Amino acid sequence: MIVLLINTLFRNGDSTGRIAYDLMQIQKQEGIEAYVAYSHETSASHMDNTILELVVV
């Protein structure tokens, strides 16, 4: 299974950003391939290729 979570912020941006981060971590621990797509960086690690920044053109 592959999961893509989409939220405007990631991790420390707001409560939904934290929920997206926590859900991704839980899914990874369960062996699920999980990704997060966000549009505004707050504290995302650019070293983690499961975190995708969306750029609207």
C-alpha positions as MATLAB code, in Angstrom:
seq = 'MIVLLINTLFRNGDSTGRIAYDLMQIQKQEGIEAYVAYSHETSASHMDNTILELVVV';
ca = [
       0.000    0.000    0.000;
       1.175    3.528   -0.786;
      -0.294    6.488    1.084;
      -0.016   10.154    0.065;
      -1.044   12.661    2.726;
      -1.689   16.182    1.420;
      -1.727   19.248    3.668;
      -0.845   22.918    3.243;
       1.679   22.871    6.086;
       3.923   20.183    7.463;
       5.021   19.246   10.951;
       5.084   22.382   13.130;
       2.926   24.649   10.976;
      -0.417   23.933   12.587;
      -2.357   21.097   14.141;
      -3.160   19.443   10.789;
       0.516   19.683    9.792;
       1.462   17.832   12.961;
      -1.261   15.227   12.345;
       0.071   14.634    8.801;
       3.573   14.161   10.212;
       2.388   11.778   12.937;
       0.284    9.724   10.502;
       3.252    9.382    8.146;
       5.487    8.196   10.997;
       2.932    5.611   12.197;
       2.409    4.277    8.681;
       6.159    3.960    8.110;
       6.490    2.028   11.373;
       3.793   -0.357   10.135;
       5.699   -0.945    6.882;
       3.408    1.208    4.748;
       5.036    3.362    2.066;
       3.888    6.851    3.098;
       4.509   10.294    1.631;
       3.499   13.812    2.651;
       2.935   16.587    0.111;
       2.806   20.152    1.443;
       2.898   23.667    0.026;
       4.538   25.680    2.830;
       7.671   24.595    4.622;
       7.788   24.974    8.367;
      10.439   22.512    9.512;
      10.510   19.698    6.957;
      13.768   17.918    6.344;
      14.992   18.247    2.769;
      16.979   15.059    3.280;
      13.842   12.910    3.542;
      12.594   11.915    0.075;
       9.165   10.971    1.458;
       8.380   14.660    2.055;
       7.356   16.417   -1.135;
       6.961   20.179   -1.559;
       4.173   21.104   -3.951;
       4.861   24.077   -6.191;
       1.807   25.641   -7.795;
       2.622   27.244  -11.131;
];
